[in-house]
Amino acid sequence: MNIKEAKRRAAELTELLNYHNHRYYVLDDPEIPDSEYDRMLRELQEIEQAYPELISIESPTQRVGAAPAGRFEEATHLQPMLSLGNAFTAEELQDFDRRVREGLGASGSVAYSAEPKLDGAAVNLLYEKGVLVMASTRGDGTTGEDITQNVRTIPTVPLRLQGAGYPTRMEVRGEIFMRLAGFASLNQRIVNEGGKPFVNPRNAAAGSLRQLDSRVTASRPLTMFAYGIGEWEGNGKPDSHTELLATLARWGFAVSPDVTRVIGHEGCQAYYEAMQLKRPELPYEIDGVVYKVDSAALQEELGYVARAPRWAIAYKFPAQEELTVIRDVEFQVGRTGALTPVARLEPVFVGGVTVSNATLHNMDEIERKDIRIGDTVFVRRAGDVIPEVVRVLPERRPANAKRIELPGSCPVCDSDVERIPGEAVARCVGGLYCKAQRKEALIHFASRRAMDIEGLGTKLIEQLVDADLLSTPADIFELRAEQLQELDRMGPKSAENVVAAIQQSKHTTLPRFIFALGIREVGETTAKSLARHLGGLETLMGADEETLQSTPDVGPVVAGNIVRFFAESHNRDVVSRLIDLGVTWDDMPQAGASNSQFSGKVVVITGTLAQMTRDQAKELLESLGARVTGSVSKRTDFVLAGENPGSKVEKAKELGVSIVSEADFLQLANF
Ligand code: IVH
């Protein structure tokens, strides 16, 4: 290849790679397999190695990072990076809206762009003729630090803009952040390597951006949402914020999918409440919402006060981290006997609720964070996650702070507590002799996804265990209405109902039964897999570790747990009593059995089904030996499509994957 050819090919590969990078990271909709992408990237790397003069700043090879720089240079923004005023209450939000309307002399309501306030680090990206030439931190708003090399490694930041029509010079503003999943795995990696984990995703994002070695930044799961602009040189500036974000998305930026246009302060308030509800489900942290007057002309009319625009405001959520004091630590015993230290706290209002307990996870965690009774700590409640202690304020530790000790015996049954070396958890060895473990095991047995005994919930089981009416799952099937009737909040009618539900639950499925037994680390999927692979309970109970490991999903640890479970005569007795008492199930169709044309097939279910729920369809397909997955790929055998199927069917068409209607499926399944 001569230089001319190399140059042409490098330009072509750069464009292709940038396009596919955008499909993969921003649109989450790849067109080509990873291997194809890697092949093109390697080809470009080879060309650049042969002709280093061809390496351009928009080349995707520049995303891998480079050797450390001495320090960050200063970078002055073309337009200052402003801050936002805050509102904390509905009244403050109404005041903002009133100021906007008065400022504009508006008689009616004003339209706002409403968007999540991402909790990360602000960044300024300078594009010249569509190419990213500089990225900087906010700094003091006028001058920040040049972090271009680091930002280039972030896959959702376009190195060159897609499409056309962009201005000659433009500053794009956005937030760089870390998703919760990425944050968790990064921290795990750091801990495994003996390092100190980040306190929260915001610190992790900011810390990763300020690495002098951009190869470190490249290894961190960072992403970015664009939310505005600074400088704009040239024509075609969109005349509303909504239009601006749509334009930025067209050029290849990731924009929050939760941005929407609302009317007046009522619309703003409704959006705030909706986002507060959605917050626990979001895969990243937000600390509030931001409203911006949508019209660009009206924004200009309103102008700025000090360093903040009059046309925008942040409405903050209640803090998710607060300070409080640990009064005491108690140990709770779970289903598998694991002892979990729980901190009893001075009650504190955090994340919108009063918190008085927080999990300390295990002894290693306590040691790592150096937590003691009496300490002042940061407590955090993110979403519906159990509140946890983030860190201690050592400067506030009282002289009489007490070390937390693992109890030598179980706080519930007094059996020994063992801690296997190398394992973080300590366990009560009491097994089902321990009332705490017995309760948890029974709650699990009766739960919806296990034996599904309606009405036999936590409260009732606790009472039954305390009254010594229940000690093993088999006892459930001998309960009489007269016994239940005696308990709190139980009348004759509800007692009858529970007994009826117990009788009804006797006819179950083998996977449910296996799952209900509560063998350590045998979840629903493994239970299904075991049932399908081994076909019957006898086979499962008699299987050795080697046979068990031939089941998909079952490794040596799970196989060991199963063998140990059935080696206990006590457990075997419970199983045979359950069967004597009438627990039954239908035979399992075996995996790979030739009687099912569905066996081994990979299926995706989409749309609304008329004859059954999606869960039922999944259960039926699995009982026929198929595997049900969530997204369509080349490996999908067919898509079962109901009404209003949406993008999965499009994807299937694109990939040439068969689409089967519900009616056809039921006919094929002889159902
Ligand atoms: S707009 C003139 N929109 O919150 C408007 N900021 O001071 C300037 N932030 O550090 C900011 N999400 O990085 C805007 N959707 C969003 C935002 C957002 C997060 C951050 C921003 C800045 C702080 C506001």
Coordinates of C-alpha atoms and ligand atoms in Angstrom, one line a residue, residues 82-84 115-118 121-122 138 174-175 227 290 292 309 311-312, ligand 1:
L82 CA -22.1 29.3 34.3
S83 CA -23.6 27.9 37.4
L84 CA -27.2 27.3 38.2
E115 CA -34.0 17.4 32.3
P116 CA -32.3 15.3 35.0
K117 CA -29.5 16.9 36.9
L118 CA -26.7 14.4 36.5
A121 CA -18.3 16.4 36.4
A122 CA -19.1 19.2 34.0
R138 CA -15.2 23.7 34.4
G174 CA -22.2 18.2 29.3
E175 CA -21.8 16.0 32.3
Y227 CA -26.9 19.3 27.9
V290 CA -32.9 21.2 35.8
K292 CA -34.4 25.8 31.2
P309 CA -28.6 32.4 33.8
W311 CA -33.6 31.4 32.5
A312 CA -32.6 28.2 34.2
Ligands
IVH1 S1 -27.1 23.4 32.7 C1 -26.3 27.6 32.3 N1 -28.1 21.0 32.8 O1 -25.0 20.9 37.4 C2 -26.6 26.2 32.6 N2 -26.3 21.5 34.2 O2 -24.4 24.3 38.1 C3 -25.5 25.5 33.1 N3 -25.5 19.6 35.6 O3 -21.9 21.6 37.3 C4 -25.7 24.1 33.5 N4 -26.9 18.1 34.8 O4 -22.4 20.2 35.3 C5 -27.2 21.8 33.3 N5 -29.0 18.8 32.7 C6 -28.1 19.7 33.2 C7 -27.2 19.3 34.2 C8 -26.3 20.2 34.7 C9 -26.0 18.3 35.6 C10 -24.5 20.1 36.5 C11 -23.5 21.0 35.7 C12 -23.1 22.0 36.7 C13 -24.1 22.0 37.8 C14 -25.0 23.2 37.7

